[in-house]
mmCIF file of C-alpha atoms and ligand atoms in Angstrom:
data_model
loop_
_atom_site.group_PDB
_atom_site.id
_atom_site.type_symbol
_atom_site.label_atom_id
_atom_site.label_comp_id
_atom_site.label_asym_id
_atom_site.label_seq_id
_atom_site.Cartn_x
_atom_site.Cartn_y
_atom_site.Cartn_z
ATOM 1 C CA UNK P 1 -2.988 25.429 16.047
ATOM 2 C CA UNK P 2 -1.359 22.717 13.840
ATOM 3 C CA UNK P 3 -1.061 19.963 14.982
ATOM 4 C CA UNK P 4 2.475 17.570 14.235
ATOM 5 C CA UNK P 5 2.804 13.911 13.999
ATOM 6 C CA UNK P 6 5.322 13.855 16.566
ATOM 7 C CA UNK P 7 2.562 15.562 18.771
ATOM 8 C CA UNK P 8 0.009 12.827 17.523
ATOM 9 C CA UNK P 9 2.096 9.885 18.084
ATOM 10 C CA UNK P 10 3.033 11.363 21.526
ATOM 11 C CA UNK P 11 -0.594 11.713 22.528
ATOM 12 C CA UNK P 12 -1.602 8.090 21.127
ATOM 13 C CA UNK P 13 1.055 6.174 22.952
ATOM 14 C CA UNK P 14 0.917 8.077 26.346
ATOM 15 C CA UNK P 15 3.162 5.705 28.819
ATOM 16 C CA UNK P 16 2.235 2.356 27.008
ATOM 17 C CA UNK P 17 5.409 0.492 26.197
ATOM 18 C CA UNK P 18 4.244 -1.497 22.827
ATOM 19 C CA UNK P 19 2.597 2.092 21.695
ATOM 20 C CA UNK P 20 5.813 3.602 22.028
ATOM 21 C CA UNK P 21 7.552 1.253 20.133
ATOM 22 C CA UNK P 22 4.734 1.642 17.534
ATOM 23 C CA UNK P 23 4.594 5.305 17.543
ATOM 24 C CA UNK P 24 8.310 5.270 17.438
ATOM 25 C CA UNK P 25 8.407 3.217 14.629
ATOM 26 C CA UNK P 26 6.232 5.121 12.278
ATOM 27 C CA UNK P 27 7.774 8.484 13.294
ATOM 28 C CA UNK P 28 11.601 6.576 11.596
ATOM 29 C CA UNK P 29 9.494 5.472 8.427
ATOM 30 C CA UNK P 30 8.345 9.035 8.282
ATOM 31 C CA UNK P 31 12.157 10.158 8.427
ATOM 32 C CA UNK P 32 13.208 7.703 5.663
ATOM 33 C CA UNK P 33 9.572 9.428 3.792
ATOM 34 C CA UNK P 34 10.904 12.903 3.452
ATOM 35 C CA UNK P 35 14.447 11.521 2.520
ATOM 36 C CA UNK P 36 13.255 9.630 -0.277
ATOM 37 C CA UNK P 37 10.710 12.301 -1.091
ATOM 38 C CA UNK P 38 13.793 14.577 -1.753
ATOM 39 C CA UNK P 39 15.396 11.812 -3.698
ATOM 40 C CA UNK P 40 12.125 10.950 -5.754
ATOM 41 C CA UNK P 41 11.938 15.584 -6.705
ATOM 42 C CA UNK P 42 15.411 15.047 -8.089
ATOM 43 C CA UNK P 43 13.065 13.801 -11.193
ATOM 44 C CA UNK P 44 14.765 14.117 -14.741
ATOM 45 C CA UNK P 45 17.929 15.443 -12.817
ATOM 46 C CA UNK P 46 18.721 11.762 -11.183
ATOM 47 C CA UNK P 47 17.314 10.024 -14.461
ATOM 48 C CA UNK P 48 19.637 7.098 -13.065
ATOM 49 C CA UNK P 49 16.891 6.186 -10.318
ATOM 50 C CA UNK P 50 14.706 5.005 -12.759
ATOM 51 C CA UNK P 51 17.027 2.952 -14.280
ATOM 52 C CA UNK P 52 16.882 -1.124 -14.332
ATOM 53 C CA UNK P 53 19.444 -2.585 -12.532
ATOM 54 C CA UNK P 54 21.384 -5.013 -14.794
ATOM 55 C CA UNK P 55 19.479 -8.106 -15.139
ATOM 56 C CA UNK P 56 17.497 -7.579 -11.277
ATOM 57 C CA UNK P 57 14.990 -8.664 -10.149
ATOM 58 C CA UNK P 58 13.448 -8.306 -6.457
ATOM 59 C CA UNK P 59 12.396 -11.324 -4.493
ATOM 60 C CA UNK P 60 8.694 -11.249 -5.534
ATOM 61 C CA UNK P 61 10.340 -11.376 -10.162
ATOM 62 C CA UNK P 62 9.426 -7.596 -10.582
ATOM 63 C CA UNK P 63 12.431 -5.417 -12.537
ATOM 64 C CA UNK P 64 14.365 -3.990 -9.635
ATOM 65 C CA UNK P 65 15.343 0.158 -10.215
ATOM 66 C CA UNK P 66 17.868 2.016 -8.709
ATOM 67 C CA UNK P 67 15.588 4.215 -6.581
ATOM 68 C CA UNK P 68 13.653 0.957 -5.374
ATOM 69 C CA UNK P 69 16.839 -0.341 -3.529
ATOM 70 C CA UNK P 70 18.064 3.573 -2.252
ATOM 71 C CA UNK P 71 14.455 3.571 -1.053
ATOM 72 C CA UNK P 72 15.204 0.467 0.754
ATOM 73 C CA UNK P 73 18.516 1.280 2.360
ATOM 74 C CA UNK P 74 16.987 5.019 3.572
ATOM 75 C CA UNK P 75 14.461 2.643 5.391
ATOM 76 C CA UNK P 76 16.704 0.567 6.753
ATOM 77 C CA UNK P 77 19.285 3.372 7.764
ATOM 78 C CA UNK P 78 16.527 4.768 9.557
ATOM 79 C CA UNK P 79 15.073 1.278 11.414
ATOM 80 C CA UNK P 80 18.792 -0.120 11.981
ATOM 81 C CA UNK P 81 18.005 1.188 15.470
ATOM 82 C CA UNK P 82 14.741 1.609 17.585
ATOM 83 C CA UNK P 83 12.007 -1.010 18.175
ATOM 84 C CA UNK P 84 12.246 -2.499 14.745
ATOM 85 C CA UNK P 85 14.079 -6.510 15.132
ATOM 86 C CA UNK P 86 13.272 -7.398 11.270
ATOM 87 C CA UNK P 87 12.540 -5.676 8.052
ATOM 88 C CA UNK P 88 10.566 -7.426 5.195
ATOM 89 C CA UNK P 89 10.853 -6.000 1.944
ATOM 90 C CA UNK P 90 9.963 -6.051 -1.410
ATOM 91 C CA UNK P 91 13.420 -5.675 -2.653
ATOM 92 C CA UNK P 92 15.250 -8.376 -0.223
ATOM 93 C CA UNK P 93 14.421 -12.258 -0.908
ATOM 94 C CA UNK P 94 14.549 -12.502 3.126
ATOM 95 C CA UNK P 95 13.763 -10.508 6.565
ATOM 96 C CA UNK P 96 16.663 -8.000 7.243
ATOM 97 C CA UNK P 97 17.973 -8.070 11.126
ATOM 98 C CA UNK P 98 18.109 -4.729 12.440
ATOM 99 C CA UNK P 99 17.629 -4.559 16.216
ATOM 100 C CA UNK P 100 17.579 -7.913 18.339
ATOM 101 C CA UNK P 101 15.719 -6.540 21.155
ATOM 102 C CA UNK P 102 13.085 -5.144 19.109
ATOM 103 C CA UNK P 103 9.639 -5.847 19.607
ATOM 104 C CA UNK P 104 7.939 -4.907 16.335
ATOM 105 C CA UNK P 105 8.362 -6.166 12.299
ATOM 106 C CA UNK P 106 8.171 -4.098 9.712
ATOM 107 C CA UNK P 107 7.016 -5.106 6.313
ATOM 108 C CA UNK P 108 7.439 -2.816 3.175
ATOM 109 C CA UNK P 109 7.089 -1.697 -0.488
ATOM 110 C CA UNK P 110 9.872 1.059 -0.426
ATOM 111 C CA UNK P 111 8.883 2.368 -3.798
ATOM 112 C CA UNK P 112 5.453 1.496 -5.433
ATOM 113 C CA UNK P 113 4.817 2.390 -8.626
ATOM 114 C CA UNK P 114 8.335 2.742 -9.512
ATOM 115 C CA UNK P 115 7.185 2.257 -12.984
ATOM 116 C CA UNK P 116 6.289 5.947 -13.369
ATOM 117 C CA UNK P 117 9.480 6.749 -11.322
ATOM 118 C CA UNK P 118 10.619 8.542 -14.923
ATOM 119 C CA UNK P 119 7.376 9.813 -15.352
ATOM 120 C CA UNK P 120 7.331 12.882 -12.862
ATOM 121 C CA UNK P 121 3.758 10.426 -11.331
ATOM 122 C CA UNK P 122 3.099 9.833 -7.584
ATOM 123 C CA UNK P 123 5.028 6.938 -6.118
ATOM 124 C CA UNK P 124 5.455 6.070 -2.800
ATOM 125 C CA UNK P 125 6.649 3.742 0.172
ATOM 126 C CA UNK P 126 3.478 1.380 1.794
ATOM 127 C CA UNK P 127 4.472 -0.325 5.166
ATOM 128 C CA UNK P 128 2.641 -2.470 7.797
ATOM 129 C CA UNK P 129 3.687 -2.883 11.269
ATOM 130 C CA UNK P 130 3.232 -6.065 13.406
ATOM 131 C CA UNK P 131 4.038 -7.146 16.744
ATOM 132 C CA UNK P 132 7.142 -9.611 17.672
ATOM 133 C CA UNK P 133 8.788 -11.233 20.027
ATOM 134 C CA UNK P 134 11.817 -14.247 19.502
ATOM 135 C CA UNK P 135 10.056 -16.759 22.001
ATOM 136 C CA UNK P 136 6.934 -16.630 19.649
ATOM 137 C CA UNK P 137 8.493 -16.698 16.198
ATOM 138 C CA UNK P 138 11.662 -18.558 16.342
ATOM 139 C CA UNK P 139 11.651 -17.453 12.435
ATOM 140 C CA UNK P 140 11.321 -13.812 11.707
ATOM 141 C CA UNK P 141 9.733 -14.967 8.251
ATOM 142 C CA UNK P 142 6.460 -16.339 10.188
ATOM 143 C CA UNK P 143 6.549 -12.776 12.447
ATOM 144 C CA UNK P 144 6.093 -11.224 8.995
ATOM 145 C CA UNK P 145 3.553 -13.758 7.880
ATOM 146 C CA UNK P 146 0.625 -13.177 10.787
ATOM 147 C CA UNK P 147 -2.627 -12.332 9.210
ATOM 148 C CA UNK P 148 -3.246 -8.436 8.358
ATOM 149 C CA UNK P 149 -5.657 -8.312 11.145
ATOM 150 C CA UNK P 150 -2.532 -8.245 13.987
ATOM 151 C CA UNK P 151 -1.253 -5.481 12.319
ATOM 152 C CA UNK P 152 -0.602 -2.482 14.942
ATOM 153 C CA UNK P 153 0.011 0.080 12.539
ATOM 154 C CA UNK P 154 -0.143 0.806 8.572
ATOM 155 C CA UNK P 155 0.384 3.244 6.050
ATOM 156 C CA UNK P 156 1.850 5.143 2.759
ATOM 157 C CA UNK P 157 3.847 7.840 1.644
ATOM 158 C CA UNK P 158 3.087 9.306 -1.488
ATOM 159 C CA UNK P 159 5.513 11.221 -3.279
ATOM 160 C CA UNK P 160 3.832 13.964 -5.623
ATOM 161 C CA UNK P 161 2.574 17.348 -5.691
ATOM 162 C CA UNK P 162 2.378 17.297 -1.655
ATOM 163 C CA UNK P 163 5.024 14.589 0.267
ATOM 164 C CA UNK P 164 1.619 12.678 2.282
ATOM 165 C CA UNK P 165 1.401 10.173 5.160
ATOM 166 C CA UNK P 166 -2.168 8.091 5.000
ATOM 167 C CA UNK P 167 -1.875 6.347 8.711
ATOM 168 C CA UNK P 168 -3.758 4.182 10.278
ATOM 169 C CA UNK P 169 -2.590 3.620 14.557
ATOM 170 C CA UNK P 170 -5.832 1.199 14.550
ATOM 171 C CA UNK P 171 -8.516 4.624 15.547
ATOM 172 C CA UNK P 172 -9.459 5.797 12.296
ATOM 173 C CA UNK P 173 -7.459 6.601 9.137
ATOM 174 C CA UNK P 174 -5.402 10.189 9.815
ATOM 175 C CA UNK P 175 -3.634 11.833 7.023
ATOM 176 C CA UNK P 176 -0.564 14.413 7.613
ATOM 177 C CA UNK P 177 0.964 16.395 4.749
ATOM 178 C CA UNK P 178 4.486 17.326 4.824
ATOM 179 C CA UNK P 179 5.252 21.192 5.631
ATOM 180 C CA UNK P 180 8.693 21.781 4.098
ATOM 181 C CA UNK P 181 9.640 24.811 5.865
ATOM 182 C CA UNK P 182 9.226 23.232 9.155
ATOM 183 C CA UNK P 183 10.404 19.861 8.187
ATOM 184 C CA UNK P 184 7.208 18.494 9.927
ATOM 185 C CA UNK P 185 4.210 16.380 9.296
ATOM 186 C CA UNK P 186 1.265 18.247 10.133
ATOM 187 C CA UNK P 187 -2.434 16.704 10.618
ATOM 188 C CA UNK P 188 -4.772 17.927 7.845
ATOM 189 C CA UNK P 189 -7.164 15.125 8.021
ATOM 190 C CA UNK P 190 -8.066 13.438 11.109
ATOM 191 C CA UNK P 191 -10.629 11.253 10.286
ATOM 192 C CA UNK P 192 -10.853 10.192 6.676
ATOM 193 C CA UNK P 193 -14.431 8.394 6.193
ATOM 194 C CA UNK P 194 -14.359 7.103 2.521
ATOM 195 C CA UNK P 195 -17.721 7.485 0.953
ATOM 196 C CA UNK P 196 -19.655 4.361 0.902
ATOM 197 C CA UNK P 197 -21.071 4.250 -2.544
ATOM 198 C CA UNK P 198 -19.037 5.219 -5.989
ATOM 199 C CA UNK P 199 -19.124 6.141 -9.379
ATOM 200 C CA UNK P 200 -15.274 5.899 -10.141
ATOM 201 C CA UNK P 201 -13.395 2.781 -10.648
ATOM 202 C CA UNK P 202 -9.858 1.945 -11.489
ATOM 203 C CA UNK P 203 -8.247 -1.205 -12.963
ATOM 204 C CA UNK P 204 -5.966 -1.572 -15.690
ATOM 205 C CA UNK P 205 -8.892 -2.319 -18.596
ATOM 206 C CA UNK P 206 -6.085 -3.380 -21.032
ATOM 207 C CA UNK P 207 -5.856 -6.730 -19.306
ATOM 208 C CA UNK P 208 -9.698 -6.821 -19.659
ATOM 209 C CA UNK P 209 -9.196 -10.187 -22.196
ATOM 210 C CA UNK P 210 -7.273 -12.266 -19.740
ATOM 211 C CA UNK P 211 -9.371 -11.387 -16.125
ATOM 212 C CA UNK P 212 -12.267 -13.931 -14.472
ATOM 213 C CA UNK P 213 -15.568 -13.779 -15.815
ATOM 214 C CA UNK P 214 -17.109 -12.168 -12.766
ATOM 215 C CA UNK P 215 -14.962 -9.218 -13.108
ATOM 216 C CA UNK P 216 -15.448 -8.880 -17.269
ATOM 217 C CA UNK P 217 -19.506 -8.919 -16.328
ATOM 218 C CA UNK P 218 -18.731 -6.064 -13.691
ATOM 219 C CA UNK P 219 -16.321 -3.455 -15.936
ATOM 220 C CA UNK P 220 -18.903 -4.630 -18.715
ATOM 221 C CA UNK P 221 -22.188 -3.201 -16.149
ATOM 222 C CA UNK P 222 -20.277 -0.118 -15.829
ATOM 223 C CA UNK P 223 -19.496 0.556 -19.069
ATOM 224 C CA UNK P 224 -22.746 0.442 -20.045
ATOM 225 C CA UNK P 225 -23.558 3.234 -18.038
ATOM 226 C CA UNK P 226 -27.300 4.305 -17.075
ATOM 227 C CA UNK P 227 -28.650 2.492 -19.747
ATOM 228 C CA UNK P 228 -27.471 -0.595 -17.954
ATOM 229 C CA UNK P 229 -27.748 -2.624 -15.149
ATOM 230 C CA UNK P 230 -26.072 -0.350 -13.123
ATOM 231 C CA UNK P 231 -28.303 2.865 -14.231
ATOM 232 C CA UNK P 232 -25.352 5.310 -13.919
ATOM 233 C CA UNK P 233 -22.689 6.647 -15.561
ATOM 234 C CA UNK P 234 -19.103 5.470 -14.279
ATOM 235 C CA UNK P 235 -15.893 7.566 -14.490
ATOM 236 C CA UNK P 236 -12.172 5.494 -14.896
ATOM 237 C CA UNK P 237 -8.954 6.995 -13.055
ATOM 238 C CA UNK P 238 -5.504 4.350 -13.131
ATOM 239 C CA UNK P 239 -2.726 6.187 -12.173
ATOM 240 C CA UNK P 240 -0.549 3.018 -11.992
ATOM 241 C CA UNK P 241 0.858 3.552 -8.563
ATOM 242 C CA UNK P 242 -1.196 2.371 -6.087
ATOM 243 C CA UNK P 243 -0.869 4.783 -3.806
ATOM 244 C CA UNK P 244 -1.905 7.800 -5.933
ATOM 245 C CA UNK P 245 -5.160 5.656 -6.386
ATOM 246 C CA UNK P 246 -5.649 4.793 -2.832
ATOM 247 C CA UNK P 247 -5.345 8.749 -1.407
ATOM 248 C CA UNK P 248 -7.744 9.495 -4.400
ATOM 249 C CA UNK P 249 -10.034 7.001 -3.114
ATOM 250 C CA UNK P 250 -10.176 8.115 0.509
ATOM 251 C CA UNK P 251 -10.737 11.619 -0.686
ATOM 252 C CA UNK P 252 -13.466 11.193 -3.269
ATOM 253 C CA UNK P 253 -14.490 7.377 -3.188
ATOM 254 C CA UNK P 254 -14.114 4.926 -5.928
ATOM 255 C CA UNK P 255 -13.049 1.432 -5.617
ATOM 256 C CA UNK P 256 -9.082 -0.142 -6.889
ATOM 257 C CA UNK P 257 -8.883 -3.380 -8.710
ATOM 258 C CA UNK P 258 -6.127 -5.932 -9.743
ATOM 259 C CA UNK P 259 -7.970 -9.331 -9.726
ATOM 260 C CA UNK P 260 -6.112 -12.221 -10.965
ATOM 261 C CA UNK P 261 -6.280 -12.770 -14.435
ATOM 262 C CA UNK P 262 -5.155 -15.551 -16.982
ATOM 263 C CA UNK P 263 -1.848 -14.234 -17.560
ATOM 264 C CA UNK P 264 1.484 -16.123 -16.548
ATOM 265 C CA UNK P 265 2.290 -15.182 -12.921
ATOM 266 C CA UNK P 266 -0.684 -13.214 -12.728
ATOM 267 C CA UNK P 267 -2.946 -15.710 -11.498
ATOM 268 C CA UNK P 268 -3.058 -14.452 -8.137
ATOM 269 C CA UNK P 269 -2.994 -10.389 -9.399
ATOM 270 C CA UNK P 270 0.218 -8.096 -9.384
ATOM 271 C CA UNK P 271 -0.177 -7.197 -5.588
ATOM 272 C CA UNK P 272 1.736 -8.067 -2.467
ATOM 273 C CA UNK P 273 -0.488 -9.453 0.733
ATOM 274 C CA UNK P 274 2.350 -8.377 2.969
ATOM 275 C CA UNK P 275 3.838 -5.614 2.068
ATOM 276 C CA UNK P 276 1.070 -3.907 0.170
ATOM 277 C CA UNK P 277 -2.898 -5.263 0.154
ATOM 278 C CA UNK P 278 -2.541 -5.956 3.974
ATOM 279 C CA UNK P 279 -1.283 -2.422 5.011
ATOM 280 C CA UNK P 280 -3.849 -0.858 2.588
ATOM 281 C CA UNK P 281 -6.909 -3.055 4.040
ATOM 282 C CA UNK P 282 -6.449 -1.593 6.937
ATOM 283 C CA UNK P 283 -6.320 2.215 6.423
ATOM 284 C CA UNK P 284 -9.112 1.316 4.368
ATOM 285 C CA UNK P 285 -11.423 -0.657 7.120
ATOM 286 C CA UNK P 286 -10.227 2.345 9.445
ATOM 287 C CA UNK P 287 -11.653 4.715 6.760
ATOM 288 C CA UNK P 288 -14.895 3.033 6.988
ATOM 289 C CA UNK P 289 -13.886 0.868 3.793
ATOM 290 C CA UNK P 290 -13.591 -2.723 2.699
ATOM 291 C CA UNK P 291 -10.974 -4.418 1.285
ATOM 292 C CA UNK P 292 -11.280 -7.820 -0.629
ATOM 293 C CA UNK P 293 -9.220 -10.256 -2.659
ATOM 294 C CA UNK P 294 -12.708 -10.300 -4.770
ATOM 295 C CA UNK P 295 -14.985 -12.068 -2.059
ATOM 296 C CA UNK P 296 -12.758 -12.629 1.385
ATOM 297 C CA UNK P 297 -11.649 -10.005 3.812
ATOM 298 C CA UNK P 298 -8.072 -9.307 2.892
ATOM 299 C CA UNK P 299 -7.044 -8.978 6.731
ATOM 300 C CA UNK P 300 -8.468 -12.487 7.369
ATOM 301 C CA UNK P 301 -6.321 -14.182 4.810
ATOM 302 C CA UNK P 302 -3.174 -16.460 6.186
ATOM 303 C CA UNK P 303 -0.235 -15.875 4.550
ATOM 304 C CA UNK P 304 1.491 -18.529 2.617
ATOM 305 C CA UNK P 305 4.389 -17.112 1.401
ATOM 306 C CA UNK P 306 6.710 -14.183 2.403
ATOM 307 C CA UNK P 307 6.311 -12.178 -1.157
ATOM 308 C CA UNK P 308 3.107 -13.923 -2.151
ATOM 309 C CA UNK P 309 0.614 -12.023 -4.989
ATOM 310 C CA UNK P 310 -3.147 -11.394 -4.006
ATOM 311 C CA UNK P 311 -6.006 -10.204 -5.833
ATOM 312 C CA UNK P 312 -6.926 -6.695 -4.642
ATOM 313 C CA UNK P 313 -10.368 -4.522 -4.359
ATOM 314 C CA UNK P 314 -10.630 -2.259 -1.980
ATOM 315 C CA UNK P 315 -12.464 1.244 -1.744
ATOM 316 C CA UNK P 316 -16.205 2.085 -1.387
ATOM 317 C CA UNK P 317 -17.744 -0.436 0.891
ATOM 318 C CA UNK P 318 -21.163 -0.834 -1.065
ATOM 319 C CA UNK P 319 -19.001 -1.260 -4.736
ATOM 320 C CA UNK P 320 -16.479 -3.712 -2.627
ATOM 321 C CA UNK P 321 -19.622 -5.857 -1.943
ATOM 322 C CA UNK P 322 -21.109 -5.448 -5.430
ATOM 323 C CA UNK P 323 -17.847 -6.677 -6.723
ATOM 324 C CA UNK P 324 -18.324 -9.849 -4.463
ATOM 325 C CA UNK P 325 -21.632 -10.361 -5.705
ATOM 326 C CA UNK P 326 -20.758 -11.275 -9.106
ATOM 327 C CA UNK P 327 -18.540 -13.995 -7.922
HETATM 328 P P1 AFP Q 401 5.509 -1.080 -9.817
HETATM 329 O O1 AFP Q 401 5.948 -0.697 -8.426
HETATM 330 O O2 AFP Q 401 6.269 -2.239 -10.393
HETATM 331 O O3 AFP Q 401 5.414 0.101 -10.730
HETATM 332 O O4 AFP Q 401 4.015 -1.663 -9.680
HETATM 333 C C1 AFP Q 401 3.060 -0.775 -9.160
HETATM 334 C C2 AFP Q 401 1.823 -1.602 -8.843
HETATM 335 O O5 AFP Q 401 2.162 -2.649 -7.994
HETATM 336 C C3 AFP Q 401 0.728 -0.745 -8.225
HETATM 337 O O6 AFP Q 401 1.220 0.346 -7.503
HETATM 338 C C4 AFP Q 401 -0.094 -0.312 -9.421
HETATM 339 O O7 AFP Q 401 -1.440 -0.016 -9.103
HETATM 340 C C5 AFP Q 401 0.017 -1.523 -10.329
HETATM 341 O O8 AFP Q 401 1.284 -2.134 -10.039
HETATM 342 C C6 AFP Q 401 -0.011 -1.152 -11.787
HETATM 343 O O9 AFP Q 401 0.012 -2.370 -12.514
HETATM 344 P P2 AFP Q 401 -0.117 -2.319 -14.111
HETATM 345 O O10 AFP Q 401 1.138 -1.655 -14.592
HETATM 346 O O11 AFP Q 401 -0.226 -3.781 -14.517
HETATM 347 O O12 AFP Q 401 -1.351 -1.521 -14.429
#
């Protein structure tokens, strides 16, 4: 007997009030998911999505496509009512009102890895959910800004061969592939326990030059393989969308990188605390994972700024902490 996430998010909230604004929030985001998942199979046939728009760029400097802002408004069209009173986004400089009794925020990435949008690769839609209320944040932007470890809910979307949800309702990490003949999410994982220890790493090794020390002397160990310090053999994957990494992570271990490295703006990685390394800590940790910025627990970092860049590792507990001993 299959079981759907409308039947999951039923059973989680039960009669609680801010569970059914939670559960009712990610079952909308999951609506806007299989909308943009039909958008996204279009592929070569909507060639336009993966176009730049003009001289855009989104609120954090990062070229703005077509298919990132449709991704956006399918989000919004589905959050413009509900529990939801602001939307944070990648794409928008500032929170979006959508409901002003609403008693959650909602921060996302509408399209990662929209790089590879033209490149028939995995993208995919990350978002983080986070309790509100007016008489606590006068400004929506600070409701956006709590640390990662309020968040009530988290996940991604991913876009390829199979239309997945990775979730996280704070018990355990539960992933739900999209049957298209019923039009539902069913469960087909529901308890993902990432593996502790890894052989498989990913990080883009062409910015190898401009990255920290600490991380040169740790691709450097793995590279030199069992003859090393390490004494095994490592395997690369880098998919360039995020996401794609992540749900190959939490299926067969391996640890994601994007330290900050000496190039201009990169100083603090490519990543978004927010909207991205926040929501991903925490299906990690729920998957029995860590999730760094190098050395510090990503969901106790403060947010300074609304699209503010972080360094990223997260994956394999025991490589996580290996990481963080060569700083
Ligand atoms: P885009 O959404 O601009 O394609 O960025 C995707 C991303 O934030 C993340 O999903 C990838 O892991 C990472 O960037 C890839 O960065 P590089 O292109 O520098 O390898």
């Amino acid at each position: 007997m299959s079981v759907t996430l409308q039947a999951f998010l039923r059973d989680y909230a039960g009669t609680d009030p801010r569970k059914l604004a939670v559960a009712d929030a990610v079952s909308r985001i999951a609506e806007a998911g299989i909308a943009i998942a039909d958008l996204v199979a279009q592929g070569p046939l909507a060639d336009h999505f993966a176009k730049v728009r003009g001289d855009e760029a989104n609120a954090g400097g990062d070229t703005q496509k077509e298919l990132d802002v449709i991704a956006e408004e399918a989000i919004i069209a589905k959050l413009k009512s509900g529990p939801v009173a602001f939307l944070g986004s990648e794409e928008s400089e500032t929170p979006i009102p959508l409901n002003a009794d609403g008693s959650l925020v909602v921060a996302v990435d509408p399209l990662d890895g929209s790089s590879n949008i033209d490149t028939n690769v995995s993208v995919g839609t990350i978002y983080s959910v986070l309790p509100y209320d007016a008489a606590s944040f006068p400004d929506p932007t600070a409701a956006l800004m709590q640390k990662g470890s309020a968040q009530l809910a988290a996940g991604f979307l991913i876009y390829g061969p199979s239309t997945v949800l990775v979730s996280t309702l704070g018990a355990g990490t539960q992933v739900f592939a999209l049957d298209r003949a019923s039009g539902d999410f069913i469960l087909a994982k529901a308890a993902v326990e990432i593996a502790a220890a890894t052989k498989e790493y990913g990080v883009n090794q062409s910015n190898m030059r401009h990255w920290e020390e600490p991380m040169r002397r740790y691709i450097e160990d793995c590279l030199a393989g069992k003859d090393g310090p390490r004494a095994k053999d490592f395997n690369m994957r880098w998919v360039g969308s995020m996401v794609a990494d992540a749900f190959r992570i939490f299926t067969r271990g391996g640890v994601y990188i994007y330290s900050g490295d000496k190039r201009k703006g990169y100083e603090n990685g490519r990543l978004r605390l927010i909207y991205e390394a926040n929501p991903v800590a925490f299906i990690t940790e729920q998957a029995q994972g860590a999730a760094t910025d190098g050395t510090t627990r990503i969901l106790d970092i403060t947010p300074q700024k609304l699209h503010q860049r972080i360094p990223l590792v997260f994956g394999s507990r025991e490589e996580v902490a290996k990481i963080a001993s060569y700083y």
